[in-house]
Short mmCIF file of C-alpha atoms in Angstrom, two decimals:
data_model
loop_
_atom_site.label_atom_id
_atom_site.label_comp_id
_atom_site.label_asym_id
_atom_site.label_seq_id
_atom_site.Cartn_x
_atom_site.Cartn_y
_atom_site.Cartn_z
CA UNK A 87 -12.06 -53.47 65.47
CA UNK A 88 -9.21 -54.96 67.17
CA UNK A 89 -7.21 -58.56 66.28
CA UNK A 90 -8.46 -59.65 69.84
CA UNK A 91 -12.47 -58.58 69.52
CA UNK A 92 -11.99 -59.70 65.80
CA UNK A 93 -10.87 -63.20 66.94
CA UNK A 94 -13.89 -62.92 70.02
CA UNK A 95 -15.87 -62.94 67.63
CA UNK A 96 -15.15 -65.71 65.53
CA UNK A 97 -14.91 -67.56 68.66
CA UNK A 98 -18.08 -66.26 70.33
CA UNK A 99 -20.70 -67.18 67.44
CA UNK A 100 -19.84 -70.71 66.62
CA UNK A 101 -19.72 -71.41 70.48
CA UNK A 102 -23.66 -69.35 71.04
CA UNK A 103 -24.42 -71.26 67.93
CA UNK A 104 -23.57 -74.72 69.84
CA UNK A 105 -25.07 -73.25 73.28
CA UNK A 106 -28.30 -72.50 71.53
CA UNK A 107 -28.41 -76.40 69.54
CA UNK A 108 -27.64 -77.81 73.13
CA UNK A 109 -30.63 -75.91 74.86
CA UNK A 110 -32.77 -77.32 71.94
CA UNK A 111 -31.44 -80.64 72.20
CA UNK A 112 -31.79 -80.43 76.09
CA UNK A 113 -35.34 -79.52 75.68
CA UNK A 114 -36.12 -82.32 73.54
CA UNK A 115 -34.53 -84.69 75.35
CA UNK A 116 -35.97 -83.53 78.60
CA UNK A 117 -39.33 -83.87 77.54
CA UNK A 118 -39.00 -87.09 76.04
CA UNK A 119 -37.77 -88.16 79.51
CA UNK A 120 -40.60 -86.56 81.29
CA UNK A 121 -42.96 -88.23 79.44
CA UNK A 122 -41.52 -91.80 80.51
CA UNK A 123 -42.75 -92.20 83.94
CA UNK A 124 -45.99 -90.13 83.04
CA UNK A 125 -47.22 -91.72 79.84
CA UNK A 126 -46.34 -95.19 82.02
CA UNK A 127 -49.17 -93.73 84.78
CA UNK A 128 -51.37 -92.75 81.82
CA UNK A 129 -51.66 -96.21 80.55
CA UNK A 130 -51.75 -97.95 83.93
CA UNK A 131 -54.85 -95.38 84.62
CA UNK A 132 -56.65 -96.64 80.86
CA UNK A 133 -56.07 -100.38 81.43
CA UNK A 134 -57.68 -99.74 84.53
CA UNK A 135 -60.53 -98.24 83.52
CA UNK A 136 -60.70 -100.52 80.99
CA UNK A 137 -61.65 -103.15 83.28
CA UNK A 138 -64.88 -101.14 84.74
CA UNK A 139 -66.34 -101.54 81.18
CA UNK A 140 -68.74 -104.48 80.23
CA UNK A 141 -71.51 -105.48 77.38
CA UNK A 142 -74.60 -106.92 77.23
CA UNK A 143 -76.63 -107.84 74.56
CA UNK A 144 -78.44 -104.38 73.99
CA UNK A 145 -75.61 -101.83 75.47
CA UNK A 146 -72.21 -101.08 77.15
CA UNK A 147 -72.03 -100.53 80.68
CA UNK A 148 -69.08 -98.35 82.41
CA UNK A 149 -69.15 -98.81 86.41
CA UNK A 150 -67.26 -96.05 88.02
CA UNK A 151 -67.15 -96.45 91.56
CA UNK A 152 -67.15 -93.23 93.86
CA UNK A 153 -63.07 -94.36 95.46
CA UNK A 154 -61.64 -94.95 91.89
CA UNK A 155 -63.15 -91.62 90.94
CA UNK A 156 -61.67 -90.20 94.40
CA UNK A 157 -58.57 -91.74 93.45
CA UNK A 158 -58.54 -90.34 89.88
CA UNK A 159 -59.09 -87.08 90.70
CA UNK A 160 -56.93 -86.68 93.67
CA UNK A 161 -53.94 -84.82 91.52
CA UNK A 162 -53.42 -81.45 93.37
CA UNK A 163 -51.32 -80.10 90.11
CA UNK A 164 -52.96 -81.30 86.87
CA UNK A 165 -56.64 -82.37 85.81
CA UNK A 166 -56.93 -85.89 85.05
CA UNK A 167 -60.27 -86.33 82.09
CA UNK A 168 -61.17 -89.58 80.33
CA UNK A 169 -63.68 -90.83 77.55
CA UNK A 170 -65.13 -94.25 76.70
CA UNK A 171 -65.39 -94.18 72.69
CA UNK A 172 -67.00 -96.55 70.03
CA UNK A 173 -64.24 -96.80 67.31
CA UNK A 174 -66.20 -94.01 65.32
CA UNK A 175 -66.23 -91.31 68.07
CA UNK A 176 -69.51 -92.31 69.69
CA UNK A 177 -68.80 -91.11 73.44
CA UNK A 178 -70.10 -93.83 75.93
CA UNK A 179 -69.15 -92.27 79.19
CA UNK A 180 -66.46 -89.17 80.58
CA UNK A 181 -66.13 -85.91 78.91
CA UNK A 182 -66.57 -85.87 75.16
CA UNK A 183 -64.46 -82.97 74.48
CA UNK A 184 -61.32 -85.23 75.09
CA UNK A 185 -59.06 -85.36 71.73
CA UNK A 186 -59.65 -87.93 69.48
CA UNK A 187 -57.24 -90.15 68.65
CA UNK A 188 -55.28 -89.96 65.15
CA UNK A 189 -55.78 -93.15 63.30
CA UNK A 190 -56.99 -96.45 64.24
CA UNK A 191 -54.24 -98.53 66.42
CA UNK A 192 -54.19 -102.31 67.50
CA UNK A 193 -56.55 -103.16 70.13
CA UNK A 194 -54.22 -103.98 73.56
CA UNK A 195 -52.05 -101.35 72.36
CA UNK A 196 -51.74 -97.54 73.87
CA UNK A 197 -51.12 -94.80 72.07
CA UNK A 198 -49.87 -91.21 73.23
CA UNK A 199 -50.53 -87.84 71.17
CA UNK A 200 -51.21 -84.37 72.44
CA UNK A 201 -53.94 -82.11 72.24
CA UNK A 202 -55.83 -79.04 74.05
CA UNK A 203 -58.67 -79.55 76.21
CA UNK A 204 -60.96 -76.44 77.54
CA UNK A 205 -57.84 -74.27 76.12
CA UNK A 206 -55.08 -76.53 78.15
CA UNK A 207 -52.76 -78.50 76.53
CA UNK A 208 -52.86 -82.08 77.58
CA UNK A 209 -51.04 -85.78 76.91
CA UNK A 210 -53.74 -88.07 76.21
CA UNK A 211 -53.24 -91.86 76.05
CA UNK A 212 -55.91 -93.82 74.04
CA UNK A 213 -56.40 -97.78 74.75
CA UNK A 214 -58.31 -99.62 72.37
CA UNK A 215 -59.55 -103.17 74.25
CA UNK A 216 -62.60 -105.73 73.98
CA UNK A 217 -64.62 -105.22 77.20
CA UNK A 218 -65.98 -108.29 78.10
CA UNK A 219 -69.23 -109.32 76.21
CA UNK A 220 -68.43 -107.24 73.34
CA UNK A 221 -68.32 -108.55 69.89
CA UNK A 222 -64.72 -108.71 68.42
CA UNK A 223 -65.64 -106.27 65.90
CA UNK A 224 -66.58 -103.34 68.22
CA UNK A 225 -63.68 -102.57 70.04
CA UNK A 226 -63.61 -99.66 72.57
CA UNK A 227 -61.34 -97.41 73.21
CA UNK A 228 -60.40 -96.01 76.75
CA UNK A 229 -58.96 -92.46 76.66
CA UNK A 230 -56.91 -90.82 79.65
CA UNK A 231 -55.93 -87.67 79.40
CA UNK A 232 -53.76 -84.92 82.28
CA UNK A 233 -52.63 -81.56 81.73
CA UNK A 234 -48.69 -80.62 81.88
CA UNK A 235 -48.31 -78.82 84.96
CA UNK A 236 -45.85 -81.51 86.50
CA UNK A 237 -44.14 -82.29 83.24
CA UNK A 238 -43.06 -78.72 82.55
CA UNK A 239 -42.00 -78.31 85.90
CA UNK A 240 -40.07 -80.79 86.20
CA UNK A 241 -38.64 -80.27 82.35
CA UNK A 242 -37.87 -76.52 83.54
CA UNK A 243 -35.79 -78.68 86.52
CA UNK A 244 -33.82 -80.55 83.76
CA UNK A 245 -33.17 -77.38 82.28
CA UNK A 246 -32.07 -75.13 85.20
CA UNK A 247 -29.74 -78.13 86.20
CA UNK A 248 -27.97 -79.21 82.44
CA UNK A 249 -28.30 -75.48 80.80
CA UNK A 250 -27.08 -73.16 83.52
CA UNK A 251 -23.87 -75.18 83.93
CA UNK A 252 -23.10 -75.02 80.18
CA UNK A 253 -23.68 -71.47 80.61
CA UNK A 254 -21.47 -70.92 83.43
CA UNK A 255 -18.73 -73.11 81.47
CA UNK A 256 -19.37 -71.28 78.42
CA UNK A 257 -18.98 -67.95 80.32
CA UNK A 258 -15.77 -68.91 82.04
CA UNK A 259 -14.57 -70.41 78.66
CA UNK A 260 -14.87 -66.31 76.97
CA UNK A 261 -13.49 -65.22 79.60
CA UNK A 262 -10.17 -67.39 79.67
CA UNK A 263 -10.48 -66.69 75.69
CA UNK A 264 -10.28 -63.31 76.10
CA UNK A 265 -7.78 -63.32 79.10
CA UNK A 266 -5.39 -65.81 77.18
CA UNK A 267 -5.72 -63.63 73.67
CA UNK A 268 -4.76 -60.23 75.66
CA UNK A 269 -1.69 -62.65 76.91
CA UNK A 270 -0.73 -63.54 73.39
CA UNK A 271 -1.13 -59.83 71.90
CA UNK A 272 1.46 -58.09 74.44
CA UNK A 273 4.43 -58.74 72.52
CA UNK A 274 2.55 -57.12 69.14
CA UNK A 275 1.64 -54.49 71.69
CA UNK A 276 4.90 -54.16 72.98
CA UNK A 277 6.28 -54.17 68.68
CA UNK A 278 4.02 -51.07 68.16
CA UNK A 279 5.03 -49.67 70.82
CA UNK A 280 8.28 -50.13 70.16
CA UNK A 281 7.93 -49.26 65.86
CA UNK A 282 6.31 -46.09 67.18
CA UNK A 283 9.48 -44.87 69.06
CA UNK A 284 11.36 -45.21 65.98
CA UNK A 285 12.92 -42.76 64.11
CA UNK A 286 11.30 -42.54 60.64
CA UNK A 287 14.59 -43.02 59.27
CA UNK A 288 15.55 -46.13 61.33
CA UNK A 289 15.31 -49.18 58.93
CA UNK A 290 16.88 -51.64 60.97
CA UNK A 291 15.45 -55.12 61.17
CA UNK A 292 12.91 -56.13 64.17
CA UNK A 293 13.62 -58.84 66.50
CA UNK A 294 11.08 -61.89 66.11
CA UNK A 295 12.14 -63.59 69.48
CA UNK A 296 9.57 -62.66 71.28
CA UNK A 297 6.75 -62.93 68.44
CA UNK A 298 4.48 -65.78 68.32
CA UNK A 299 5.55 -68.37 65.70
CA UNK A 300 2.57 -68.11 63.66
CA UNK A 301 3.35 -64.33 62.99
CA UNK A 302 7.26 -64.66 62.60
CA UNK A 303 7.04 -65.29 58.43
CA UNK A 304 4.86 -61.37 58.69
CA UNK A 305 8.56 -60.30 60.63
CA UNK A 306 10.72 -61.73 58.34
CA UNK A 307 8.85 -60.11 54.98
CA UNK A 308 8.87 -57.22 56.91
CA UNK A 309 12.47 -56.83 57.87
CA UNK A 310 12.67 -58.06 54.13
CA UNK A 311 10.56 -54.85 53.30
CA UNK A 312 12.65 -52.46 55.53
CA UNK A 313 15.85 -54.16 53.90
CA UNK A 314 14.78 -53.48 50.58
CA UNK A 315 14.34 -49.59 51.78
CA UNK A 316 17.53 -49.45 53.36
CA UNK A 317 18.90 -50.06 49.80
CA UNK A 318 16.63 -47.90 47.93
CA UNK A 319 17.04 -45.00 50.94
CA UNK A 320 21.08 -45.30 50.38
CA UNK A 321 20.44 -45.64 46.85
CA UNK A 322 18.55 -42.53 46.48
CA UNK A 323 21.23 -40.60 49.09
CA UNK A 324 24.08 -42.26 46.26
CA UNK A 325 22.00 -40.82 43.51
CA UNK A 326 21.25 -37.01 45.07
CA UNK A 327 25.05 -36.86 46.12
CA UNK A 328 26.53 -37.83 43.02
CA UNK A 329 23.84 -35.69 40.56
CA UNK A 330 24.68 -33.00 42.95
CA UNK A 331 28.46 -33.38 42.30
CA UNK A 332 27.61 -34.04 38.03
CA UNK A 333 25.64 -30.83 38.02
CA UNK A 334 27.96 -28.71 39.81
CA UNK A 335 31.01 -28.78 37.10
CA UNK A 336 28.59 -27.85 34.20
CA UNK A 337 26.84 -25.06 36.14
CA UNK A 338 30.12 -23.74 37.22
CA UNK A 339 30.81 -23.60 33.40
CA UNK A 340 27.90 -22.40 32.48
CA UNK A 341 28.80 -19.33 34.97
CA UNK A 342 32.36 -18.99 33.33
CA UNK A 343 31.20 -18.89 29.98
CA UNK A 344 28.24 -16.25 30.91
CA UNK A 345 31.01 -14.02 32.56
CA UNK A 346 33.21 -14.11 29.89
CA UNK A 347 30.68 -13.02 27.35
CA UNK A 348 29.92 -10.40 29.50
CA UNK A 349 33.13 -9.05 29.11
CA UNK A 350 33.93 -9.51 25.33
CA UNK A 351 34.11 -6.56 23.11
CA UNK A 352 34.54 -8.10 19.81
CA UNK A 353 31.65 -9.70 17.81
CA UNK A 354 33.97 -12.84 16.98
CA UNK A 355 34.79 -13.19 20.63
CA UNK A 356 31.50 -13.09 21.79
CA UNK A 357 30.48 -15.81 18.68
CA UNK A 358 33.09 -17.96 19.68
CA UNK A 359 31.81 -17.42 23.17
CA UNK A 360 27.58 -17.92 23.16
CA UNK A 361 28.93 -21.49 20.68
CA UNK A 362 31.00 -22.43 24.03
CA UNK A 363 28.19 -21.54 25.80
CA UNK A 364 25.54 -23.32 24.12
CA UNK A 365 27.52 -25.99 23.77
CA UNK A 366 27.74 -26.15 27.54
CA UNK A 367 24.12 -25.86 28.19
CA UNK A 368 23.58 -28.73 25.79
CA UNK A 369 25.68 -30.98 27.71
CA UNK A 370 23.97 -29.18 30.99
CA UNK A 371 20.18 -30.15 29.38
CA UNK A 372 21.47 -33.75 28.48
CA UNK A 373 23.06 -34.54 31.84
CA UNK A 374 19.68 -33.30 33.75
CA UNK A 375 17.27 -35.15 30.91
CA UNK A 376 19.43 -38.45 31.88
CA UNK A 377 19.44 -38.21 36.02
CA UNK A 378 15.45 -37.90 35.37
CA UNK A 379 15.63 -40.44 33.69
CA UNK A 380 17.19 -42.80 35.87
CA UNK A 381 15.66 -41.64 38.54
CA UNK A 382 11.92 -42.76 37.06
CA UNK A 383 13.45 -45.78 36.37
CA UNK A 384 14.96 -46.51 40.02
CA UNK A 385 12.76 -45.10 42.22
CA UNK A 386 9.64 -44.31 41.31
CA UNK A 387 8.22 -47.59 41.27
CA UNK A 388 5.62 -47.39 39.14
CA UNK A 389 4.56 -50.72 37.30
CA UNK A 390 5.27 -50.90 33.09
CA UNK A 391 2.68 -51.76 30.62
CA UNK A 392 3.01 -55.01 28.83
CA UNK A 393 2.33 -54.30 25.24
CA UNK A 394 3.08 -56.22 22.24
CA UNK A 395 6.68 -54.62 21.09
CA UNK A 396 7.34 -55.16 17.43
CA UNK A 397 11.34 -55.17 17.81
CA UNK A 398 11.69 -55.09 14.19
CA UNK A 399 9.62 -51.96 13.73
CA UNK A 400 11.65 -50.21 16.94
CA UNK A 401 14.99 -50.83 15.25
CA UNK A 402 13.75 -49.29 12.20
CA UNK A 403 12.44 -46.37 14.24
CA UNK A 404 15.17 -45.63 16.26
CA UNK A 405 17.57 -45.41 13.58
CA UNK A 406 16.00 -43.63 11.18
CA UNK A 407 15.72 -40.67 14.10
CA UNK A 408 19.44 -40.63 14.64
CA UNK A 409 20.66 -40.86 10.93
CA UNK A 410 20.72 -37.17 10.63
CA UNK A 411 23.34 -37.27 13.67
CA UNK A 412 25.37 -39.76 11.94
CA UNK A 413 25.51 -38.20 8.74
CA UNK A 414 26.41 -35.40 10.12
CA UNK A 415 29.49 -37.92 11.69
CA UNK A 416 30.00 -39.55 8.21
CA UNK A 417 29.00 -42.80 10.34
CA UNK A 418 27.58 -45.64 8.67
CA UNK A 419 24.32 -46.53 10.51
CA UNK A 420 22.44 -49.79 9.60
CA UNK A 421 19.63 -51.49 10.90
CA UNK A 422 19.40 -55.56 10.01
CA UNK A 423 16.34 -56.87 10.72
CA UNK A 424 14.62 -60.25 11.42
CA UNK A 425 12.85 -61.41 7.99
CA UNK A 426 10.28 -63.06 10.67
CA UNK A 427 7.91 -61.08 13.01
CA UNK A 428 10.08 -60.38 16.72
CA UNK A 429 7.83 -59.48 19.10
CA UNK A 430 8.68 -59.51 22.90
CA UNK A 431 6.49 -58.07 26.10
CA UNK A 432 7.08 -54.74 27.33
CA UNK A 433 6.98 -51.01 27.69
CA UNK A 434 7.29 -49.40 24.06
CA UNK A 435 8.51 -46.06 25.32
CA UNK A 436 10.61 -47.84 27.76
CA UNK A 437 12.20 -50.37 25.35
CA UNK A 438 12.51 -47.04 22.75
CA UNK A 439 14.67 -45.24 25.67
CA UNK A 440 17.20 -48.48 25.55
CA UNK A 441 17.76 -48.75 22.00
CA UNK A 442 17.85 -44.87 21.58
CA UNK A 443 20.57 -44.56 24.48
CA UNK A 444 22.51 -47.49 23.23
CA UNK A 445 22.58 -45.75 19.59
CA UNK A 446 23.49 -42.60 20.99
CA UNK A 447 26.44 -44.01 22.94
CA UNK A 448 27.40 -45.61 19.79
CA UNK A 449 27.49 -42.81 18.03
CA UNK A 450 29.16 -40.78 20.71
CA UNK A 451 31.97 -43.06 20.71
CA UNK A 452 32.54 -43.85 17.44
CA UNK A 453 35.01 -41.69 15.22
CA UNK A 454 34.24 -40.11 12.20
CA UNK A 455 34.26 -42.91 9.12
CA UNK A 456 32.98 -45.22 11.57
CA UNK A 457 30.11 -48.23 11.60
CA UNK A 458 26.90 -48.81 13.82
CA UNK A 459 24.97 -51.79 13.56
CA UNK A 460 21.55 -52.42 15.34
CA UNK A 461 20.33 -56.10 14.51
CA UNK A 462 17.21 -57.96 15.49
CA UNK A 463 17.79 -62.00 15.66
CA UNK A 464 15.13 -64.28 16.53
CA UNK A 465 17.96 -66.40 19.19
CA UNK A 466 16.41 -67.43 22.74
CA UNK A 467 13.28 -65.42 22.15
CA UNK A 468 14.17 -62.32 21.13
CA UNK A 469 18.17 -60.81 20.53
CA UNK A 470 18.58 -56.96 19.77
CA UNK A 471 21.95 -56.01 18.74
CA UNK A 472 24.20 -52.36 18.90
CA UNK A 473 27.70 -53.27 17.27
CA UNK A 474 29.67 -50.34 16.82
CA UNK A 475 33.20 -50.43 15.95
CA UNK A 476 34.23 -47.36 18.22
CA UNK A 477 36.44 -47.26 20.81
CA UNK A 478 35.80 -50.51 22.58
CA UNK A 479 35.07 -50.91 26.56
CA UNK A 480 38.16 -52.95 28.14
CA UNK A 481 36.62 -56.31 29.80
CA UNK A 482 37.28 -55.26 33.39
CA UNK A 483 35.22 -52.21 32.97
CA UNK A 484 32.01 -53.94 31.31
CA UNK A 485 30.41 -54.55 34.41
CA UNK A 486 31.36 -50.78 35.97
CA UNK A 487 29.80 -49.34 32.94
CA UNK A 488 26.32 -49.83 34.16
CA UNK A 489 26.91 -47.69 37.07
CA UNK A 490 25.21 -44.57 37.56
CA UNK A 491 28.61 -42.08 36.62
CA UNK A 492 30.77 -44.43 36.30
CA UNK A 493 33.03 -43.64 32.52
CA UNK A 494 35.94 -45.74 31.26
CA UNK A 495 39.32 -44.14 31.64
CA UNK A 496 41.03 -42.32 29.05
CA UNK A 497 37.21 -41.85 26.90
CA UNK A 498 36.50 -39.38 24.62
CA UNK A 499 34.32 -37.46 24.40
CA UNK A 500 33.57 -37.40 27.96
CA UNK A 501 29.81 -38.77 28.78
CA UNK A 502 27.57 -37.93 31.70
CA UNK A 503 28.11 -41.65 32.86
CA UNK A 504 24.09 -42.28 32.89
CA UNK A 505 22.83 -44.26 29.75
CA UNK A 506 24.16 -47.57 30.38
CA UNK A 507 22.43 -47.77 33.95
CA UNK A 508 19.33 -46.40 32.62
CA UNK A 509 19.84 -49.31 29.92
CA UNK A 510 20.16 -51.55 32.90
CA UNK A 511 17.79 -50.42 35.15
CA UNK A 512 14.51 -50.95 32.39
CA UNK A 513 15.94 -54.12 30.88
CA UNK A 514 16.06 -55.32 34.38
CA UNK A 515 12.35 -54.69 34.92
CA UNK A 516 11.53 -56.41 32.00
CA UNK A 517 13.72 -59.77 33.03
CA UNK A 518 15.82 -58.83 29.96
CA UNK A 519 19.67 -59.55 30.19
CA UNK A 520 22.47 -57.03 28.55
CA UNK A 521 25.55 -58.88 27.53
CA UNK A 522 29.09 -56.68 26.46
CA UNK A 523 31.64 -58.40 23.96
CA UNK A 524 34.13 -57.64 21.16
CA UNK A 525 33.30 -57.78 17.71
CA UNK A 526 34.14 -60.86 15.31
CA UNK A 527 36.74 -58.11 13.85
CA UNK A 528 38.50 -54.86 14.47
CA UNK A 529 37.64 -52.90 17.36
CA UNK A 530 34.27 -51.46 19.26
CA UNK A 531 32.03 -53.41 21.18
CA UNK A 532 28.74 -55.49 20.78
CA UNK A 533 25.78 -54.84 23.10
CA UNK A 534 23.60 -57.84 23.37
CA UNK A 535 19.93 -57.80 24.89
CA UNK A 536 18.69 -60.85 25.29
CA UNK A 537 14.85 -60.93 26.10
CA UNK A 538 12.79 -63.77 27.49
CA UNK A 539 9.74 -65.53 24.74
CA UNK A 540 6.79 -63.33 24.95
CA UNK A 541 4.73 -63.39 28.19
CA UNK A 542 1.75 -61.61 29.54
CA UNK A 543 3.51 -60.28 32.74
CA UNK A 544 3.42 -57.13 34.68
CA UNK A 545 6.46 -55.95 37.08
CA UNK A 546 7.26 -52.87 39.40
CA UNK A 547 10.28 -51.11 38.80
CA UNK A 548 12.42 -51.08 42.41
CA UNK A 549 15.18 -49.35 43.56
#
């Protein structure tokens, strides 16, 4: 269903509802009305007839000349009836099948109620008075009663004249509705219209001048939204450009090496040639494991758990996997942990990828005899620590680092230039901080994360 029949809609019903509580009111009302003038003509019929009744001492009498019963019945439209009653529903005179009335009023005082007479519905007005020579006691009561045949005509009058104007209004009012709503919708018309001639790659932002004002903050997060994957889009052409240009040096080495095994003769050459070229396919495997990496952590959006990380227990875990690595480096790894529990909110497997790349970029760059540190302090929520006393990162370069292939000068051994952004990139989505400085002494550098007190939150990687 369209925004325009949507919005009908909602219009539509409240305003039938209203039509519909109008007709009733109308109808009640009209009758009410009606019933003025006729219930007046009722009574002023009863009080007449009231005066043709007299007692004696043994009976009632009721006189009803042959012109006042002209008169009475001369009503082309409805049937006039009346009924002289004792207080107990003794019928003195008229037709007895006249309804009796509910109750027992004041004498002098009419009363009006309904009823059917002969299968007709009827207004009957009922006059209780003392006829002259009748005890106090003994009241009678004088009953007039008509059918409706006037009254509903002229109540279908009232009708025709209040209800078929609302209608017509009401009618006219849809009608400008739906004529001003089909005004308001060309410019989102004319937007589609527009958004479907666009190229699928065309991310530019939309205009909002000619949007209505209520609908300008769904523009803005929209242009927002195509902003954000602008970035990502260029990101992602960044990314498949510059893993293109990575891969191509060790594949082109991989090719050398497999062409000059192919032509070695001697079993030492050819030794000294698979170890070159294992070697290379190691680095090869390591550079592709990392771009997936970072690619699953840039772009494919998906949104991390929130366990309950014991940082304490990941230290420990991490290090004891790479001490075989630095033994074989004669490099003293450590772990100091937190003698109370650390806990923070995260990913596990994400968190373990951090702390396993920052360890293994200690370890890269740290020379034989060296030191690597991982601490857990309990500072501003939660502090992990990698101190390593390698090489050191100069202070203009600590920010580069974290760009995807981005290696500080003069390095060795030469890294693929992808586990610092990776680092980034997850510490990022868990509103973690990374921090670079020098140690307290000698040389390397100290990698500070810094997460936020535990919290039970849930957020989408982005590019």
């Amino acid at each position: 269903m369209s925004f325009a029949a949507k919005l009908l809609d909602w219009l539509l019903a409240p305003l039938l509802f209203l039509w519909f509580a109008s007709v009733a009111i109308t109808n009640f009302m009209a009758m009410d009305t009606v019933n003025l003038p006729y219930d007046q003509h009722l009574e002023e019929m009863a009080q007449a007839m009231a005066k043709l009744v007299r007692g004696t001492d043994e009976e009632l009498i009721f006189e009803f000349p042959r012109e006042a019963e002209h008169f009475f019945r001369a009503d082309q439209r409805d049937e006039m009836f009346f009924a002289i009653r004792r207080p107990w529903g003794e019928v003195l005179a008229g037709n007895p099948d006249v309804p009796l009335l509910p109750g027992r009023p004041e004498p002098g005082v009419a009363v009006f109620h309904g009823g059917f007479l002969h299968g007709e519905e009827v207004r009957v007005a009922s006059l209780p008075v003392l006829a002259a020579g009748v005890a106090e006691d003994q009241p009678v009561i004088v009953q007039v009663a008509e059918t409706l045949h006037k009254r509903h005509a002229l109540s279908g009058e009232i009708h025709t004249q209040v209800i078929l104007p609302q209608l017509f209004v009401l009618v006219g009012a849809l009608l400008l509705v739906w004529y001003g709503l089909t005004y308001v919708i060309k410019p989102l018309k004319r937007l589609k219209e527009a958004m479907d001639r666009r190229h699928h790659r065309d991310l530019t932002p939309v205009d909002p001048a000619d949007i209505p004002q209520e609908l300008r903050p769904l523009i803005t997060s929209v242009n927002e939204l195509m902003a954000r994957l602008e970035r990502n889009f260029k990101a992602q052409q960044r990314f498949i450009a510059d893993a293109a240009h990575q891969l191509r040096t060790p594949l082109a080495g991989l090719k050398s090496h497999t062409q000059l095994l192919l032509r070695q003769d001697d079993p030492r050459a050819m030794k000294h040639a698979l170890t070159q070229l294992a070697a290379s396919v190691e680095r090869t495997s390591r550079l592709a494991n990392q771009l997936l990496s970072l690619a699953r952590a840039e772009t494919t959006g998906r949104t991390i758990r929130h366990d309950a990380v014991d940082l304490n227990a990941l230290a420990r875990k991490v290090v004891e996997q790479w001490l075989p690595r630095a033994i074989e480096k004669h490099i003293d790894l450590g772990v100091e942990i937190c003698p109370e529990p650390l806990t923070v909110t995260g990913d596990t497997l994400l968190l373990g990828e951090v702390l396993n790349n920052l360890v293994d970029n200690a370890l890269t760059y740290t020379p034989r005899g060296g030191r690597v540190t991982v601490r857990t302090r309990p500072e501003g929520g939660a502090l992990l620590v990698v101190e390593d006393s390698g090489v050191g990162i100069p202070p203009d370069e600590r920010e580069l680092v974290f760009q995807p292939f981005y290696r500080v000068l003069d390095s060795e051994p030469r890294g693929t230039g992808l586990g610092l952004a990776i680092v980034r990139s997850i510490l990022d989505a868990h509103e973690a901080s990374i921090t670079l400085r020098d140690p307290e002494s000698g040389t390397g550098t100290v990698f500070e994360l810094q997460f936020p007190r535990p919290a039970p939150y849930v957020r989408e990687f982005v590019g």
